[in-house]
PDB file of C-alpha atoms in Angstrom:
ATOM      1  CA  MET A 140     -24.805-152.731  -5.078  1.00  0.00           C
ATOM      2  CA  ASP A 141     -27.967-150.646  -5.164  1.00  0.00           C
ATOM      3  CA  ASP A 142     -27.415-147.058  -3.906  1.00  0.00           C
ATOM      4  CA  GLY A 143     -23.761-147.873  -3.186  1.00  0.00           C
ATOM      5  CA  SER A 144     -20.528-145.942  -3.553  1.00  0.00           C
ATOM      6  CA  SER A 145     -16.874-146.629  -4.155  1.00  0.00           C
ATOM      7  CA  PRO A 146     -14.379-146.442  -1.304  1.00  0.00           C
ATOM      8  CA  GLU A 147     -12.660-143.078  -0.941  1.00  0.00           C
ATOM      9  CA  ILE A 148     -10.374-142.717  -3.972  1.00  0.00           C
ATOM     10  CA  ILE A 149      -7.228-140.773  -3.095  1.00  0.00           C
ATOM     11  CA  THR A 150      -6.211-138.756  -6.142  1.00  0.00           C
ATOM     12  CA  THR A 151      -2.591-138.455  -7.222  1.00  0.00           C
ATOM     13  CA  VAL A 152      -3.041-134.691  -7.680  1.00  0.00           C
ATOM     14  CA  ASN A 153      -5.161-132.153  -5.851  1.00  0.00           C
ATOM     15  CA  ILE A 154      -8.351-131.008  -7.581  1.00  0.00           C
ATOM     16  CA  THR A 155      -9.858-127.543  -7.305  1.00  0.00           C
ATOM     17  CA  PHE A 156     -13.645-127.704  -7.546  1.00  0.00           C
ATOM     18  CA  MET A 157     -15.787-124.624  -7.000  1.00  0.00           C
ATOM     19  CA  ASN A 158     -12.916-122.757  -5.297  1.00  0.00           C
ATOM     20  CA  HIS A 159     -12.162-125.587  -2.855  1.00  0.00           C
ATOM     21  CA  THR A 160      -9.256-128.040  -3.060  1.00  0.00           C
ATOM     22  CA  HIS A 161      -9.841-131.780  -2.704  1.00  0.00           C
ATOM     23  CA  GLY A 162      -7.551-134.788  -2.576  1.00  0.00           C
ATOM     24  CA  SER A 163     -10.098-137.559  -3.054  1.00  0.00           C
ATOM     25  CA  VAL A 164     -13.387-138.429  -4.769  1.00  0.00           C
ATOM     26  CA  TYR A 165     -16.189-140.979  -4.493  1.00  0.00           C
ATOM     27  CA  VAL A 166     -18.024-142.619  -7.385  1.00  0.00           C
ATOM     28  CA  ASN A 167     -21.677-143.159  -6.511  1.00  0.00           C
ATOM     29  CA  ASN A 168     -23.938-145.704  -8.175  1.00  0.00           C
ATOM     30  CA  ASN A 169     -26.721-143.239  -8.864  1.00  0.00           C
ATOM     31  CA  GLY A 170     -24.922-141.284 -11.569  1.00  0.00           C
ATOM     32  CA  HIS A 171     -22.736-138.806  -9.686  1.00  0.00           C
ATOM     33  CA  ILE A 172     -19.284-138.315  -8.197  1.00  0.00           C
ATOM     34  CA  SER A 173     -18.840-136.477  -4.929  1.00  0.00           C
ATOM     35  CA  PHE A 174     -16.177-134.846  -2.792  1.00  0.00           C
ATOM     36  CA  LYS A 175     -15.856-135.033   1.003  1.00  0.00           C
ATOM     37  CA  GLU A 176     -18.218-138.004   1.438  1.00  0.00           C
ATOM     38  CA  PRO A 177     -20.110-140.699  -0.486  1.00  0.00           C
ATOM     39  CA  VAL A 178     -23.677-139.916  -1.556  1.00  0.00           C
ATOM     40  CA  SER A 179     -26.314-142.649  -1.626  1.00  0.00           C
ATOM     41  CA  SER A 180     -29.248-140.454  -2.656  1.00  0.00           C
ATOM     42  CA  TYR A 181     -31.215-141.864  -5.584  1.00  0.00           C
ATOM     43  CA  ARG A 182     -33.770-139.040  -5.756  1.00  0.00           C
ATOM     44  CA  PRO A 183     -32.634-136.274  -8.141  1.00  0.00           C
ATOM     45  CA  THR A 184     -33.038-132.669  -7.032  1.00  0.00           C
ATOM     46  CA  LEU A 185     -32.330-129.467  -8.929  1.00  0.00           C
ATOM     47  CA  PHE A 186     -29.247-127.598  -7.758  1.00  0.00           C
ATOM     48  CA  PRO A 187     -28.397-125.754  -5.569  1.00  0.00           C
ATOM     49  CA  LEU A 188     -28.435-128.067  -2.563  1.00  0.00           C
ATOM     50  CA  LYS A 189     -27.342-127.627   1.018  1.00  0.00           C
ATOM     51  CA  GLU A 190     -27.296-131.243   2.109  1.00  0.00           C
ATOM     52  CA  VAL A 191     -25.559-133.045  -0.791  1.00  0.00           C
ATOM     53  CA  CYS A 192     -22.577-130.992  -1.947  1.00  0.00           C
ATOM     54  CA  PRO A 193     -20.130-130.733  -3.580  1.00  0.00           C
ATOM     55  CA  LEU A 194     -21.386-133.006  -6.336  1.00  0.00           C
ATOM     56  CA  ILE A 195     -20.972-133.595 -10.067  1.00  0.00           C
ATOM     57  CA  ALA A 196     -24.087-135.286 -11.433  1.00  0.00           C
ATOM     58  CA  ILE A 197     -23.802-136.610 -14.962  1.00  0.00           C
ATOM     59  CA  PHE A 198     -27.095-138.544 -14.778  1.00  0.00           C
ATOM     60  CA  TRP A 199     -28.529-138.541 -11.259  1.00  0.00           C
ATOM     61  CA  ALA A 200     -31.277-141.158 -11.183  1.00  0.00           C
ATOM     62  CA  ASP A 201     -32.128-144.389  -9.366  1.00  0.00           C
ATOM     63  CA  ILE A 202     -29.644-146.699 -11.066  1.00  0.00           C
ATOM     64  CA  ASN A 203     -29.561-150.366 -10.117  1.00  0.00           C
ATOM     65  CA  ASN A 204     -26.596-152.132 -11.656  1.00  0.00           C
ATOM     66  CA  VAL A 205     -27.466-155.233  -9.636  1.00  0.00           C
ATOM     67  CA  ILE A 206     -30.104-155.753 -12.350  1.00  0.00           C
ATOM     68  CA  GLN A 207     -27.719-154.994 -15.197  1.00  0.00           C
ATOM     69  CA  GLY A 208     -24.680-152.945 -16.063  1.00  0.00           C
ATOM     70  CA  ASN A 209     -21.288-152.085 -14.615  1.00  0.00           C
ATOM     71  CA  ILE A 210     -19.618-148.986 -13.203  1.00  0.00           C
ATOM     72  CA  PHE A 211     -15.914-148.439 -13.870  1.00  0.00           C
ATOM     73  CA  TYR A 212     -13.524-145.745 -12.694  1.00  0.00           C
ATOM     74  CA  ARG A 213      -9.819-144.966 -12.882  1.00  0.00           C
ATOM     75  CA  GLN A 214      -7.352-142.103 -12.663  1.00  0.00           C
ATOM     76  CA  THR A 215      -4.696-141.814 -15.313  1.00  0.00           C
ATOM     77  CA  GLN A 216      -1.698-139.861 -16.495  1.00  0.00           C
ATOM     78  CA  ASP A 217      -1.402-141.755 -19.774  1.00  0.00           C
ATOM     79  CA  PRO A 218       0.146-139.276 -22.269  1.00  0.00           C
ATOM     80  CA  GLU A 219      -2.008-140.290 -25.242  1.00  0.00           C
ATOM     81  CA  LEU A 220      -5.241-140.030 -23.274  1.00  0.00           C
ATOM     82  CA  LEU A 221      -4.221-136.707 -21.753  1.00  0.00           C
ATOM     83  CA  GLN A 222      -3.457-135.393 -25.229  1.00  0.00           C
ATOM     84  CA  ASN A 223      -7.029-136.200 -26.289  1.00  0.00           C
ATOM     85  CA  VAL A 224      -8.425-134.573 -23.160  1.00  0.00           C
ATOM     86  CA  THR A 225      -6.265-131.489 -23.718  1.00  0.00           C
ATOM     87  CA  TYR A 226      -7.533-131.160 -27.289  1.00  0.00           C
ATOM     88  CA  CYS A 227     -11.152-131.339 -26.103  1.00  0.00           C
ATOM     89  CA  ILE A 228     -10.617-128.613 -23.501  1.00  0.00           C
ATOM     90  CA  GLN A 229      -8.606-126.333 -25.790  1.00  0.00           C
ATOM     91  CA  ARG A 230     -11.287-126.664 -28.456  1.00  0.00           C
ATOM     92  CA  SER A 231     -13.968-125.692 -25.929  1.00  0.00           C
ATOM     93  CA  TYR A 232     -12.006-122.921 -24.189  1.00  0.00           C
ATOM     94  CA  PRO A 233      -9.583-121.576 -26.821  1.00  0.00           C
ATOM     95  CA  ARG A 234      -8.649-118.509 -24.768  1.00  0.00           C
ATOM     96  CA  LEU A 235      -7.261-120.574 -21.886  1.00  0.00           C
ATOM     97  CA  ALA A 236      -3.834-122.210 -21.905  1.00  0.00           C
ATOM     98  CA  PHE A 237      -4.503-125.741 -20.666  1.00  0.00           C
ATOM     99  CA  ASN A 238      -2.512-128.966 -20.828  1.00  0.00           C
ATOM    100  CA  ALA A 239      -4.002-131.863 -18.883  1.00  0.00           C
ATOM    101  CA  ARG A 240      -1.627-133.541 -16.432  1.00  0.00           C
ATOM    102  CA  TRP A 241      -4.173-135.908 -14.863  1.00  0.00           C
ATOM    103  CA  ALA A 242      -7.655-137.270 -15.516  1.00  0.00           C
ATOM    104  CA  PHE A 243     -10.239-139.225 -13.568  1.00  0.00           C
ATOM    105  CA  ILE A 244     -12.746-141.219 -15.617  1.00  0.00           C
ATOM    106  CA  ALA A 245     -15.957-142.847 -14.376  1.00  0.00           C
ATOM    107  CA  THR A 246     -18.208-144.804 -16.733  1.00  0.00           C
ATOM    108  CA  TRP A 247     -21.700-146.173 -16.149  1.00  0.00           C
ATOM    109  CA  ASP A 248     -21.889-148.926 -18.759  1.00  0.00           C
ATOM    110  CA  HIS A 249     -25.299-150.276 -19.830  1.00  0.00           C
ATOM    111  CA  VAL A 250     -26.857-149.660 -16.418  1.00  0.00           C
ATOM    112  CA  GLY A 251     -30.492-150.389 -15.624  1.00  0.00           C
ATOM    113  CA  TYR A 252     -32.947-148.644 -13.337  1.00  0.00           C
ATOM    114  CA  TYR A 253     -34.491-149.641 -10.028  1.00  0.00           C
ATOM    115  CA  GLY A 254     -37.631-151.733 -10.447  1.00  0.00           C
ATOM    116  CA  SER A 255     -36.932-152.411 -14.119  1.00  0.00           C
ATOM    117  CA  ASN A 256     -38.992-154.951 -16.045  1.00  0.00           C
ATOM    118  CA  SER A 257     -37.271-154.025 -19.307  1.00  0.00           C
ATOM    119  CA  SER A 258     -33.940-154.369 -21.070  1.00  0.00           C
ATOM    120  CA  LYS A 259     -33.495-150.584 -21.325  1.00  0.00           C
ATOM    121  CA  VAL A 260     -30.046-149.350 -20.305  1.00  0.00           C
ATOM    122  CA  ASN A 261     -28.040-146.129 -20.201  1.00  0.00           C
ATOM    123  CA  THR A 262     -24.337-145.591 -20.907  1.00  0.00           C
ATOM    124  CA  PHE A 263     -22.576-142.361 -19.948  1.00  0.00           C
ATOM    125  CA  GLN A 264     -19.211-141.121 -18.687  1.00  0.00           C
ATOM    126  CA  VAL A 265     -17.702-138.252 -16.734  1.00  0.00           C
ATOM    127  CA  VAL A 266     -14.096-137.081 -17.067  1.00  0.00           C
ATOM    128  CA  LEU A 267     -12.509-134.805 -14.469  1.00  0.00           C
ATOM    129  CA  THR A 268      -9.183-133.249 -15.480  1.00  0.00           C
ATOM    130  CA  THR A 269      -6.710-130.662 -14.223  1.00  0.00           C
ATOM    131  CA  ASP A 270      -3.398-129.053 -15.109  1.00  0.00           C
ATOM    132  CA  GLY A 271      -2.744-128.391 -11.413  1.00  0.00           C
ATOM    133  CA  ASN A 272      -4.536-125.056 -11.598  1.00  0.00           C
ATOM    134  CA  LEU A 273      -7.577-125.152 -13.895  1.00  0.00           C
ATOM    135  CA  THR A 274     -10.112-127.970 -13.574  1.00  0.00           C
ATOM    136  CA  PHE A 275     -12.625-129.135 -16.174  1.00  0.00           C
ATOM    137  CA  THR A 276     -15.244-131.809 -16.441  1.00  0.00           C
ATOM    138  CA  ILE A 277     -16.439-133.544 -19.602  1.00  0.00           C
ATOM    139  CA  PHE A 278     -19.818-135.307 -19.786  1.00  0.00           C
ATOM    140  CA  ASN A 279     -20.099-137.994 -22.483  1.00  0.00           C
ATOM    141  CA  TYR A 280     -23.465-139.594 -23.273  1.00  0.00           C
ATOM    142  CA  TYR A 281     -23.397-142.728 -25.417  1.00  0.00           C
ATOM    143  CA  HIS A 282     -27.032-143.761 -25.296  1.00  0.00           C
ATOM    144  CA  ILE A 283     -29.877-142.904 -22.935  1.00  0.00           C
ATOM    145  CA  GLN A 284     -32.951-145.141 -22.989  1.00  0.00           C
ATOM    146  CA  TRP A 285     -34.585-144.410 -19.625  1.00  0.00           C
ATOM    147  CA  THR A 286     -34.995-141.392 -17.325  1.00  0.00           C
ATOM    148  CA  SER A 287     -36.348-142.592 -13.968  1.00  0.00           C
ATOM    149  CA  GLY A 288     -36.553-145.598 -11.680  1.00  0.00           C
ATOM    150  CA  ARG A 289     -39.643-147.051 -10.068  1.00  0.00           C
ATOM    151  CA  SER A 290     -38.864-145.414  -6.700  1.00  0.00           C
ATOM    152  CA  THR A 291     -39.112-141.959  -8.271  1.00  0.00           C
ATOM    153  CA  GLY A 292     -42.342-142.705 -10.129  1.00  0.00           C
ATOM    154  CA  GLY A 293     -40.936-144.179 -13.329  1.00  0.00           C
ATOM    155  CA  ASP A 294     -42.771-146.905 -15.203  1.00  0.00           C
ATOM    156  CA  ARG A 295     -41.356-150.411 -14.645  1.00  0.00           C
ATOM    157  CA  ASN A 296     -41.651-151.281 -18.309  1.00  0.00           C
ATOM    158  CA  THR A 297     -40.399-148.051 -19.914  1.00  0.00           C
ATOM    159  CA  GLY A 298     -38.206-146.267 -17.347  1.00  0.00           C
ATOM    160  CA  LEU A 299     -40.063-143.059 -18.234  1.00  0.00           C
ATOM    161  CA  GLY A 300     -42.351-140.722 -16.296  1.00  0.00           C
ATOM    162  CA  GLY A 301     -42.143-139.785 -12.648  1.00  0.00           C
ATOM    163  CA  THR A 302     -39.189-137.590 -11.672  1.00  0.00           C
ATOM    164  CA  PRO A 303     -36.633-137.624 -14.505  1.00  0.00           C
ATOM    165  CA  ALA A 304     -32.860-137.534 -13.985  1.00  0.00           C
ATOM    166  CA  GLN A 305     -30.756-134.510 -13.089  1.00  0.00           C
ATOM    167  CA  ALA A 306     -27.484-133.406 -14.701  1.00  0.00           C
ATOM    168  CA  GLY A 307     -25.207-130.604 -13.557  1.00  0.00           C
ATOM    169  CA  MET A 308     -22.928-129.706 -10.666  1.00  0.00           C
ATOM    170  CA  CYS A 309     -23.033-128.016  -7.295  1.00  0.00           C
ATOM    171  CA  GLY A 310     -20.463-126.567  -4.914  1.00  0.00           C
ATOM    172  CA  SER A 311     -20.741-125.824  -1.204  1.00  0.00           C
ATOM    173  CA  GLY A 312     -20.752-122.816   1.104  1.00  0.00           C
ATOM    174  CA  ARG A 313     -20.913-119.655  -0.991  1.00  0.00           C
ATOM    175  CA  MET A 314     -22.323-121.664  -3.810  1.00  0.00           C
ATOM    176  CA  GLN A 315     -21.935-122.002  -7.522  1.00  0.00           C
ATOM    177  CA  TYR A 316     -24.090-124.406  -9.473  1.00  0.00           C
ATOM    178  CA  TYR A 317     -25.371-125.297 -12.895  1.00  0.00           C
ATOM    179  CA  ASN A 318     -28.297-127.401 -14.081  1.00  0.00           C
ATOM    180  CA  ILE A 319     -28.174-128.632 -17.674  1.00  0.00           C
ATOM    181  CA  PRO A 320     -31.415-127.156 -19.059  1.00  0.00           C
ATOM    182  CA  VAL A 321     -33.156-130.484 -19.764  1.00  0.00           C
ATOM    183  CA  SER A 322     -32.578-131.679 -16.189  1.00  0.00           C
ATOM    184  CA  MET A 323     -35.578-133.211 -14.453  1.00  0.00           C
ATOM    185  CA  THR A 324     -37.721-132.936 -17.569  1.00  0.00           C
ATOM    186  CA  PRO A 325     -38.730-135.702 -19.991  1.00  0.00           C
ATOM    187  CA  ASP A 326     -36.309-134.127 -22.503  1.00  0.00           C
ATOM    188  CA  ILE A 327     -33.315-135.459 -20.580  1.00  0.00           C
ATOM    189  CA  LEU A 328     -33.981-138.638 -22.558  1.00  0.00           C
ATOM    190  CA  HIS A 329     -32.422-136.741 -25.480  1.00  0.00           C
ATOM    191  CA  ILE A 330     -29.387-135.303 -23.674  1.00  0.00           C
ATOM    192  CA  GLY A 331     -27.161-137.529 -25.805  1.00  0.00           C
ATOM    193  CA  SER A 332     -28.352-135.623 -28.879  1.00  0.00           C
ATOM    194  CA  ALA A 333     -27.418-132.225 -27.429  1.00  0.00           C
ATOM    195  CA  SER A 334     -24.223-130.412 -26.464  1.00  0.00           C
ATOM    196  CA  ASN A 335     -22.859-127.089 -25.235  1.00  0.00           C
ATOM    197  CA  ILE A 336     -19.760-127.327 -27.490  1.00  0.00           C
ATOM    198  CA  ASN A 337     -21.407-128.335 -30.775  1.00  0.00           C
ATOM    199  CA  MET A 338     -20.296-131.944 -30.418  1.00  0.00           C
ATOM    200  CA  THR A 339     -23.267-134.292 -30.099  1.00  0.00           C
ATOM    201  CA  GLY A 340     -23.428-136.080 -26.762  1.00  0.00           C
ATOM    202  CA  ARG A 341     -20.610-134.085 -25.132  1.00  0.00           C
ATOM    203  CA  TRP A 342     -20.774-131.269 -22.577  1.00  0.00           C
ATOM    204  CA  VAL A 343     -17.725-129.445 -21.179  1.00  0.00           C
ATOM    205  CA  PHE A 344     -17.483-127.165 -18.133  1.00  0.00           C
ATOM    206  CA  ARG A 345     -14.743-125.362 -16.276  1.00  0.00           C
ATOM    207  CA  VAL A 346     -15.268-126.209 -12.605  1.00  0.00           C
ATOM    208  CA  ASP A 347     -12.378-124.819 -10.543  1.00  0.00           C
ATOM    209  CA  GLN A 348     -14.619-121.771 -10.767  1.00  0.00           C
ATOM    210  CA  LEU A 349     -17.760-122.538 -12.681  1.00  0.00           C
ATOM    211  CA  SER A 350     -18.043-121.215 -16.216  1.00  0.00           C
ATOM    212  CA  LEU A 351     -19.465-122.415 -19.512  1.00  0.00           C
ATOM    213  CA  PRO A 352     -17.693-122.252 -22.867  1.00  0.00           C
ATOM    214  CA  ASN A 353     -19.791-119.222 -23.846  1.00  0.00           C
ATOM    215  CA  GLY A 354     -18.601-117.336 -20.775  1.00  0.00           C
ATOM    216  CA  CYS A 355     -21.811-117.532 -18.737  1.00  0.00           C
ATOM    217  CA  ILE A 356     -21.386-118.063 -15.002  1.00  0.00           C
ATOM    218  CA  PHE A 357     -24.147-119.412 -12.793  1.00  0.00           C
ATOM    219  CA  LYS A 358     -24.017-118.511  -9.093  1.00  0.00           C
ATOM    220  CA  SER A 359     -26.214-118.614  -6.067  1.00  0.00           C
ATOM    221  CA  ILE A 360     -25.493-117.420  -2.545  1.00  0.00           C
ATOM    222  CA  MET A 361     -26.842-119.680   0.173  1.00  0.00           C
ATOM    223  CA  ASP A 362     -26.248-120.095   3.866  1.00  0.00           C
ATOM    224  CA  SER A 363     -23.337-122.410   4.652  1.00  0.00           C
TER     225      SER A 363
END
């Protein structure tokens, strides 16, 4: 559905995100997963936010998979998959001892944009993983062909212009947040050609307390 969300997904393990523990998640059509409540907002906004948190936005834009595309999600403790996830995290954060015991995967597969008159589609994926203590998220971008829907000023025929998509994450209360630098600029069209771990199309973040692989931490204090 347009601007829809999954039911509440009860996780088989607790997840620490931005210093708060959660036992469920929601997958939202418009390119984000949220804690506490579903989020229908299709209009991307740079973090930090007061109203829509906590949120992990892999590609926050006005997606309409009624036109085309599918959204899949699952949680898993498959040993082979967790081994691959563990390798990715250890490669990105070599100083931390991490062995994944659970992962949640959401994939937006060949999804179109609201008001589309074109065949342009985007495919991207977010992985949330924990060892019961540390939590990480992995953003995977397969191909990105559009940046904005008609409702946010995008062109019907190109999916470009207007207000481009947002990518990053935001906590709540005494807040931590991060905006991927190309967020809400035309350059987000090329996010699949960039990385923060020197692996094209992949971004990795520690999110139990927000930090990047190079050690930078992004914080902002806001009223609760």
